[in-house]
XYZ file of N, CA and C in Angstrom:
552
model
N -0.682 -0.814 10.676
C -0.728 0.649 10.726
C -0.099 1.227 9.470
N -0.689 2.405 8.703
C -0.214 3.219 7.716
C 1.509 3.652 8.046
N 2.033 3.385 6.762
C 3.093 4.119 6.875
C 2.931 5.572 6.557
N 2.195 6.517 6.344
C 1.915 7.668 5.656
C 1.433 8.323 6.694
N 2.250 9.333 7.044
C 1.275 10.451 7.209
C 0.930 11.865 6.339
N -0.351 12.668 6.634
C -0.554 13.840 5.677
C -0.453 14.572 6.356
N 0.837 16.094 6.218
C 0.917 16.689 6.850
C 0.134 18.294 5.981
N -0.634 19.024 6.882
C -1.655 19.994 6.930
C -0.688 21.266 7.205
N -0.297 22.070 6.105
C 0.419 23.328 6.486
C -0.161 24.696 6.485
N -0.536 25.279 7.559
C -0.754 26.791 7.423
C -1.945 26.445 7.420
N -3.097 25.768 7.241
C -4.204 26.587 7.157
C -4.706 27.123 7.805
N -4.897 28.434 7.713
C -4.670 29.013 8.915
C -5.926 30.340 8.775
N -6.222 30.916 9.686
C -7.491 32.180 9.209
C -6.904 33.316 8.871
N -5.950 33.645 8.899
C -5.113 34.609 8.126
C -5.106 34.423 6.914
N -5.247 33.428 5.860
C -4.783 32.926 4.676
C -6.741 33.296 4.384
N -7.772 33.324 4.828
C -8.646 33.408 4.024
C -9.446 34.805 3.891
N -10.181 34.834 2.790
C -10.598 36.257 2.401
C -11.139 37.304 3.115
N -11.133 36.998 4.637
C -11.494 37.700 5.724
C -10.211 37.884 6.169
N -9.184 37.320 6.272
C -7.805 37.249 6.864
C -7.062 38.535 6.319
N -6.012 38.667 7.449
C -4.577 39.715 7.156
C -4.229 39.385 5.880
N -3.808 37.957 5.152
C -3.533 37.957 4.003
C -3.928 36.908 3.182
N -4.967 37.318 2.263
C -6.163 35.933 1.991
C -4.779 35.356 0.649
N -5.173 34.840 0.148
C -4.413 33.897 -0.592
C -5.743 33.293 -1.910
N -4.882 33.244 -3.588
C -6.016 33.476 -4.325
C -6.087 31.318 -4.040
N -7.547 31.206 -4.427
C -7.879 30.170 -4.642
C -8.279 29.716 -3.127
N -8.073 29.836 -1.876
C -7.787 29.025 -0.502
C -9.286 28.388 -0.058
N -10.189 28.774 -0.701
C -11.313 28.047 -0.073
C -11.525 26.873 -0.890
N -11.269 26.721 -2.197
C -11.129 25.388 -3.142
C -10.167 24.578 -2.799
N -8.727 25.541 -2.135
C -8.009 24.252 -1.607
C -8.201 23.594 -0.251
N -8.846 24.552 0.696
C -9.428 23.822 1.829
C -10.572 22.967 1.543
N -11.244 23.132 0.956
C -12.278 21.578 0.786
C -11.441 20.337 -0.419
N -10.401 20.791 -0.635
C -9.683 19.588 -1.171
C -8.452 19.221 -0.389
N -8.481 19.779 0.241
C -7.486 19.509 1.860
C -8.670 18.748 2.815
N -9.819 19.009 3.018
C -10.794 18.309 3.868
C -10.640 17.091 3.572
N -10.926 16.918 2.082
C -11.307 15.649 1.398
C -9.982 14.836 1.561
N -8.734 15.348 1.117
C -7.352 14.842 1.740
C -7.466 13.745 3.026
N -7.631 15.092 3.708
C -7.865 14.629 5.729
C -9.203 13.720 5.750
N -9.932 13.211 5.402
C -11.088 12.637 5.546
C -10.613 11.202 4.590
N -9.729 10.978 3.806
C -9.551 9.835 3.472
C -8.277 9.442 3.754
N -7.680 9.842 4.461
C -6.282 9.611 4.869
C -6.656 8.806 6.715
N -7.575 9.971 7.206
C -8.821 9.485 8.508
C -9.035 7.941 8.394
N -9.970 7.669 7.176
C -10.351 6.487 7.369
C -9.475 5.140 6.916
N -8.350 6.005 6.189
C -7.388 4.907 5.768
C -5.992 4.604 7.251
N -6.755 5.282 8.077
C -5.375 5.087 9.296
C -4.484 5.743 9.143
N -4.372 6.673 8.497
C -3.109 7.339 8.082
C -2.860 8.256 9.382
N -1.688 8.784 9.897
C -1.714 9.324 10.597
C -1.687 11.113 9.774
N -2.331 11.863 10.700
C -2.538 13.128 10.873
C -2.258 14.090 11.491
N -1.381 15.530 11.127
C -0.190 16.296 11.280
C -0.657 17.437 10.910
N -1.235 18.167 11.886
C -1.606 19.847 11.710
C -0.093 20.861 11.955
N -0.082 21.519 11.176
C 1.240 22.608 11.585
C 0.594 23.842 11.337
N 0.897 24.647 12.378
C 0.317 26.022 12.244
C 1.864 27.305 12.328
N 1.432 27.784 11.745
C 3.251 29.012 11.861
C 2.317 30.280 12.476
N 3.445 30.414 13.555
C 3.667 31.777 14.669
C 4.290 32.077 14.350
N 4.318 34.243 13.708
C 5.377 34.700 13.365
C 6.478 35.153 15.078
N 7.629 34.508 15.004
C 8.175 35.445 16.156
C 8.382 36.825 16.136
N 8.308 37.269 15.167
C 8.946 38.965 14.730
C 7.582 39.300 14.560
N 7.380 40.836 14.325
C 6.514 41.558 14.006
C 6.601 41.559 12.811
N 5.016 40.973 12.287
C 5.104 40.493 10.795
C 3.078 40.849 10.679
N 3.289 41.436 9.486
C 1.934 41.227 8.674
C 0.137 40.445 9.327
N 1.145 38.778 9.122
C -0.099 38.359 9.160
C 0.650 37.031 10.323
N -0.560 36.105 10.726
C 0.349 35.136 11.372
C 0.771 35.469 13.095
N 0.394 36.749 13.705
C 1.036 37.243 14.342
C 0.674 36.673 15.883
N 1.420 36.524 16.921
C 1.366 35.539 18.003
C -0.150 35.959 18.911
N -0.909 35.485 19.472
C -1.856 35.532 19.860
C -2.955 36.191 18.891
N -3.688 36.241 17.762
C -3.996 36.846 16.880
C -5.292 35.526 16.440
N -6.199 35.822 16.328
C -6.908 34.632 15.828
C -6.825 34.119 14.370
N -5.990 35.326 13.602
C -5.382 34.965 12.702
C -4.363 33.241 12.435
N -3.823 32.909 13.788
C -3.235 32.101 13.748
C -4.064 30.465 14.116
N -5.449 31.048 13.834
C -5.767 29.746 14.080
C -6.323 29.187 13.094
N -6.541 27.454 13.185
C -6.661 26.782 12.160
C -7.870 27.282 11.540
N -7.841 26.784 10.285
C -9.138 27.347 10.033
C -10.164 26.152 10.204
N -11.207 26.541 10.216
C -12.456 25.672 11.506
C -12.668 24.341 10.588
N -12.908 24.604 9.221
C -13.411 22.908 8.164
C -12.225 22.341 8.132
N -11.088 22.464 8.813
C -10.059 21.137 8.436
C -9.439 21.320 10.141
N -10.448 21.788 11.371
C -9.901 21.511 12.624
C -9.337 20.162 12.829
N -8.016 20.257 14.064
C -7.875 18.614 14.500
C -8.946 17.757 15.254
N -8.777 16.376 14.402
C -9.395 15.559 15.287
C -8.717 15.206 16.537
N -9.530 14.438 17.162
C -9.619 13.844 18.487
C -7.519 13.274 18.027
N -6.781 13.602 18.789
C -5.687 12.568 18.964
C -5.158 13.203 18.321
N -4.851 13.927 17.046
C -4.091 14.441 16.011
C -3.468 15.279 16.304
N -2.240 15.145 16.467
C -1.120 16.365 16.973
C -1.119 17.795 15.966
N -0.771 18.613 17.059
C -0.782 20.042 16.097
C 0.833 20.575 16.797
N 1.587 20.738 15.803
C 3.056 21.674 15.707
C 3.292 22.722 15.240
N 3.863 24.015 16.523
C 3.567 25.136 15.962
C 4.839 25.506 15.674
N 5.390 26.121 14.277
C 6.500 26.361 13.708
C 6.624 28.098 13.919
N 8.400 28.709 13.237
C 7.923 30.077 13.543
C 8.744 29.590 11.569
N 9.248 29.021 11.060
C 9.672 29.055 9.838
C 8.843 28.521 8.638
N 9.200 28.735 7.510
C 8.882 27.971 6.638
C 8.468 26.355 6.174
N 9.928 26.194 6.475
C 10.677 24.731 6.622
C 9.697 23.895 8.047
N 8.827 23.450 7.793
C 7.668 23.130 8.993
C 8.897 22.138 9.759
N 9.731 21.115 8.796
C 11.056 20.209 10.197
C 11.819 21.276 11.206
N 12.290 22.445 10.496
C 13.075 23.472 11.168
C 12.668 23.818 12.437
N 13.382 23.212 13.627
C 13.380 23.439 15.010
C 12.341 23.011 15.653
N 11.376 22.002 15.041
C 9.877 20.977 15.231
C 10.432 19.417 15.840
N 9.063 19.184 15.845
C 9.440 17.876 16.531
C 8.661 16.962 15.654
N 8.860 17.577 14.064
C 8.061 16.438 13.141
C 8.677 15.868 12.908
N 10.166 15.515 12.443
C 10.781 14.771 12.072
C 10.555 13.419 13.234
N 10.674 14.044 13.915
C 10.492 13.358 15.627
C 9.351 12.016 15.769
N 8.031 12.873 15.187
C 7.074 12.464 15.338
C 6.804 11.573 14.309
N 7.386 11.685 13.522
C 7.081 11.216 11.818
C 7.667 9.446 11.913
N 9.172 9.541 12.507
C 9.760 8.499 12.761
C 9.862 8.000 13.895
N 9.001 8.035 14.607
C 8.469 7.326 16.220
C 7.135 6.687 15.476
N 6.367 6.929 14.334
C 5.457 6.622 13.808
C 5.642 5.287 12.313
N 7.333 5.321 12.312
C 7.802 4.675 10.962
C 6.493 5.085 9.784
N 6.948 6.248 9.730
C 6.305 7.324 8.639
C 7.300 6.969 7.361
N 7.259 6.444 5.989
C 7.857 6.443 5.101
C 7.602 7.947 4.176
N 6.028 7.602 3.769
C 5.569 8.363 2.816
C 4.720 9.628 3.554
N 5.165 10.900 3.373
C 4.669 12.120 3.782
C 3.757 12.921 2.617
N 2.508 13.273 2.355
C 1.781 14.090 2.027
C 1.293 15.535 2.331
N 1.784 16.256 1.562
C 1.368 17.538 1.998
C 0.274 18.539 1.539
N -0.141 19.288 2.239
C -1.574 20.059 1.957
C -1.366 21.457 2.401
N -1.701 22.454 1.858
C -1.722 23.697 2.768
C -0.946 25.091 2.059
N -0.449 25.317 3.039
C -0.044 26.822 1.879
C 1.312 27.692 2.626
N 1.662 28.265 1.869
C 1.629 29.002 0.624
C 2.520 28.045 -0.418
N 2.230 27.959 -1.181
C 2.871 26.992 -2.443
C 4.117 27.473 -2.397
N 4.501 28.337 -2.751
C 5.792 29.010 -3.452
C 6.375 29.327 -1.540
N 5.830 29.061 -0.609
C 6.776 29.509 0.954
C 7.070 27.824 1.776
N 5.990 27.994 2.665
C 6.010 26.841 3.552
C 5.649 25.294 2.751
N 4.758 24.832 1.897
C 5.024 23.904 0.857
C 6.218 23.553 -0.118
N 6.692 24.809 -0.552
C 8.040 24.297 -1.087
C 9.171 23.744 -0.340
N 9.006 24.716 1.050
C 10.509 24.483 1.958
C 10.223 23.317 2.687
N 8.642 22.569 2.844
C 8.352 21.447 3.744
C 9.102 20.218 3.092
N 8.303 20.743 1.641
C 8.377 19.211 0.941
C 9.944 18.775 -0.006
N 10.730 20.031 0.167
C 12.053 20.264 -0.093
C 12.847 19.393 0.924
N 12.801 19.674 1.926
C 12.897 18.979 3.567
C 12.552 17.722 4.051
N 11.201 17.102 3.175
C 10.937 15.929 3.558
C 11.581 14.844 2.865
N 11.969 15.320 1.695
C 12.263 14.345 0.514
C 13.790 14.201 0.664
N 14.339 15.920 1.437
C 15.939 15.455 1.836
C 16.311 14.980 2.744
N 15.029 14.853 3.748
C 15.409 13.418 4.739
C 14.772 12.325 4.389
N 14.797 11.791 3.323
C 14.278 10.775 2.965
C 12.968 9.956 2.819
N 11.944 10.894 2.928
C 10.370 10.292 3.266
C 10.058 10.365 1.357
N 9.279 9.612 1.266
C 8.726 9.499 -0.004
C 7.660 10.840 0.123
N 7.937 11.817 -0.592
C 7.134 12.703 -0.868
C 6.030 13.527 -1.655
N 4.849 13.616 -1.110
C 3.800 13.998 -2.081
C 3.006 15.242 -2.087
N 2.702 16.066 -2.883
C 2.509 17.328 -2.654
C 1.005 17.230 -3.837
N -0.408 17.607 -2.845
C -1.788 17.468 -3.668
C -1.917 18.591 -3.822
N -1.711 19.041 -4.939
C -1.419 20.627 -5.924
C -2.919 21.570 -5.445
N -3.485 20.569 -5.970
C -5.361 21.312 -5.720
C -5.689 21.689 -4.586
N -4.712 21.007 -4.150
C -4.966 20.986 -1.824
C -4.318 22.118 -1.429
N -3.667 22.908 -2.491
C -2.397 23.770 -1.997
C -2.939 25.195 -2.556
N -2.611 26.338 -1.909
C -2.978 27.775 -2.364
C -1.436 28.650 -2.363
N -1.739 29.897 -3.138
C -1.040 30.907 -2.933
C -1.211 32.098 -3.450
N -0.451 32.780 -3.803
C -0.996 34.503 -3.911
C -0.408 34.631 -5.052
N -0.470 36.316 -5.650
C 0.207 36.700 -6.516
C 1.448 37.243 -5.764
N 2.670 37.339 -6.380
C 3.666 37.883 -5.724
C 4.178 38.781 -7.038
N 5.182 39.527 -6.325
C 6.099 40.557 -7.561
C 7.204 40.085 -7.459
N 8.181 40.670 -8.588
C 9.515 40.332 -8.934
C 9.616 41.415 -9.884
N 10.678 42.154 -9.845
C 11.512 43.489 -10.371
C 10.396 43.852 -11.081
N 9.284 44.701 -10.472
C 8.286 45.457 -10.922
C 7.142 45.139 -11.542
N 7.233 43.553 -11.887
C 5.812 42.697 -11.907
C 5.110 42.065 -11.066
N 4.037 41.786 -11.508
C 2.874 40.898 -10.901
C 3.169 39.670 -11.288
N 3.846 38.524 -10.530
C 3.488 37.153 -11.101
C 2.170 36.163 -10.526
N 0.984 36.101 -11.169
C -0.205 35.916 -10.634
C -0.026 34.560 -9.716
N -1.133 34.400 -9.147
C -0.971 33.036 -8.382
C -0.610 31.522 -9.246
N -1.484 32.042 -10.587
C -1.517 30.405 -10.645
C -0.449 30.188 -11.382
N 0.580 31.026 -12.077
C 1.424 30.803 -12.284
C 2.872 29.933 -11.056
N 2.503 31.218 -10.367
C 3.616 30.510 -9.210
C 3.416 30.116 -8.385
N 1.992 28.860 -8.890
C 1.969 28.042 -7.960
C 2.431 27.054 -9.427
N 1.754 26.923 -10.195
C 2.642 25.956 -11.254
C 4.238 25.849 -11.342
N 4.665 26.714 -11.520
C 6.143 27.249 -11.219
C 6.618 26.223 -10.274
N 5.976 26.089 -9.092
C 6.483 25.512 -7.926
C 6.360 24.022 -8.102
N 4.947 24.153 -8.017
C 5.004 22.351 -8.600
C 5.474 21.707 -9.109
N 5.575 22.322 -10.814
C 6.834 21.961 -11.510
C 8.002 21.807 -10.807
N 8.628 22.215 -10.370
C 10.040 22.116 -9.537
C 10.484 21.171 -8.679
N 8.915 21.230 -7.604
C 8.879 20.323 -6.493
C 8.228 19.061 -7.551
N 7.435 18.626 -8.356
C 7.676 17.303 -9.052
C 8.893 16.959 -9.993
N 9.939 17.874 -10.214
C 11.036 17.727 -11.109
C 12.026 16.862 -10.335
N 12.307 17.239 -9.137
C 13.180 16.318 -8.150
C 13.209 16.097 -6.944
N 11.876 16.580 -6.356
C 11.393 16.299 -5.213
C 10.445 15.554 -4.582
N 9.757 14.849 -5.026
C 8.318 14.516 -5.215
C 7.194 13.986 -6.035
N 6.536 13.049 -5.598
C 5.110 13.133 -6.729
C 4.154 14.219 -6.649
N 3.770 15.114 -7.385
C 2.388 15.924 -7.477
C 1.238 15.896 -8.329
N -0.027 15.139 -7.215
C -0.967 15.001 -7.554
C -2.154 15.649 -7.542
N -2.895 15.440 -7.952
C -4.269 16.235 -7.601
C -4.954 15.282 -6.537
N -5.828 15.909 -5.854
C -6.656 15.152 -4.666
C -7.318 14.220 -5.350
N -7.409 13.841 -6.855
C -8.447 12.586 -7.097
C -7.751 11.925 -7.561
N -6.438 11.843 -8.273
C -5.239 11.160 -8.662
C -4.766 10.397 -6.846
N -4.955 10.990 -5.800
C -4.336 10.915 -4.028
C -5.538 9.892 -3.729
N -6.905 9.957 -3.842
C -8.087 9.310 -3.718
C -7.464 7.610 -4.197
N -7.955 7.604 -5.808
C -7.495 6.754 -6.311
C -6.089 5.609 -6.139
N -5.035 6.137 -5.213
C -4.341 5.742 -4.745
C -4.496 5.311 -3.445
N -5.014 5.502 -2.660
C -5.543 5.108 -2.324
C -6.263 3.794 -1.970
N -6.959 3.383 -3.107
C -7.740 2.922 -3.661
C -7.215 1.673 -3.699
N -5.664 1.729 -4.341
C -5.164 0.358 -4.542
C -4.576 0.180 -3.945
């Protein structure tokens, strides 16, 4: 059995261009999140949907809302657990850690969004409890955000992030660099 599992954050129907809050790039990273989940599938890897419920009255995300559901091209398969978070930090008050090491999960992969929110704080989290951590950049979306009266566009701060999270957290790959590994 795989030591790896790929864990699937947020994708969620809120995050796409019909959604409360679409996110730039999210349909390029869901078919490179598919492709993720579809070779991780046939490699045995185990498979880890997390979806976030806001508890507060919030924007987008919001509890019974179809917003909060997965989005339909990367639904769970048959058997594949789904964990619903209300934080960032997808371990925070979950039962992944739980699940991860009832599974002797070493190496954790992550997919999903928002780069700069729930991807940073996952894979921040996984690597400080010790899982070998991997974050597939291309697999990952986010928005433009502001800071003291600017626009910092998406793809900046999603680079921003990556950078950071591969500086001392992680490997970050692209989904064909993740393929290729695969491979060997």
């Amino acid at each position: 059995m795989s030591k790896r599992a790929i864990v699937i954050v947020d994708l969620q129907k809120d995050y796409l261009g019909s959604g409360r809050f679409p996110l730039v790039g999210i349909d390029a990273a869901v078919l490179k999140a598919t492709q993720v989940v579809e070779a991780a599938r046939k490699n045995g890897d185990l498979v880890i949907h997390i979806r976030h419920e806001s508890p507060v009255e919030a924007p987008f995300f919001a509890i019974g809302t179809e917003g909060t559901d997965i989005i339909p091209a990367i639904v769970p398969g048959e058997g594949e657990t789904v964990i619903t978070k209300n934080y960032p930090n997808a371990f925070r008050e979950t039962d992944l850690a739980r699940i991860l090491n009832a599974s002797a999960v070493e190496d954790v992969v992550l997919v999903g969004a928002m780069s700069h929110m729930c991807i940073d704080a996952t894979a921040r989290a996984s690597a400080d409890l010790g899982y070998r951590t991997t974050i597939v950049e291309d697999a990952c979306a986010t928005r433009d955000v502001g800071f003291k009266g600017e626009v910092v566009p998406a793809a900046i701060v999603h680079a921003a992030f990556m950078s950071a999270l591969a500086f001392a957290y992680g490997q970050v790959v692209s989904t064909a660099d993740f393929a290729s590994q695969l491979k060997n």
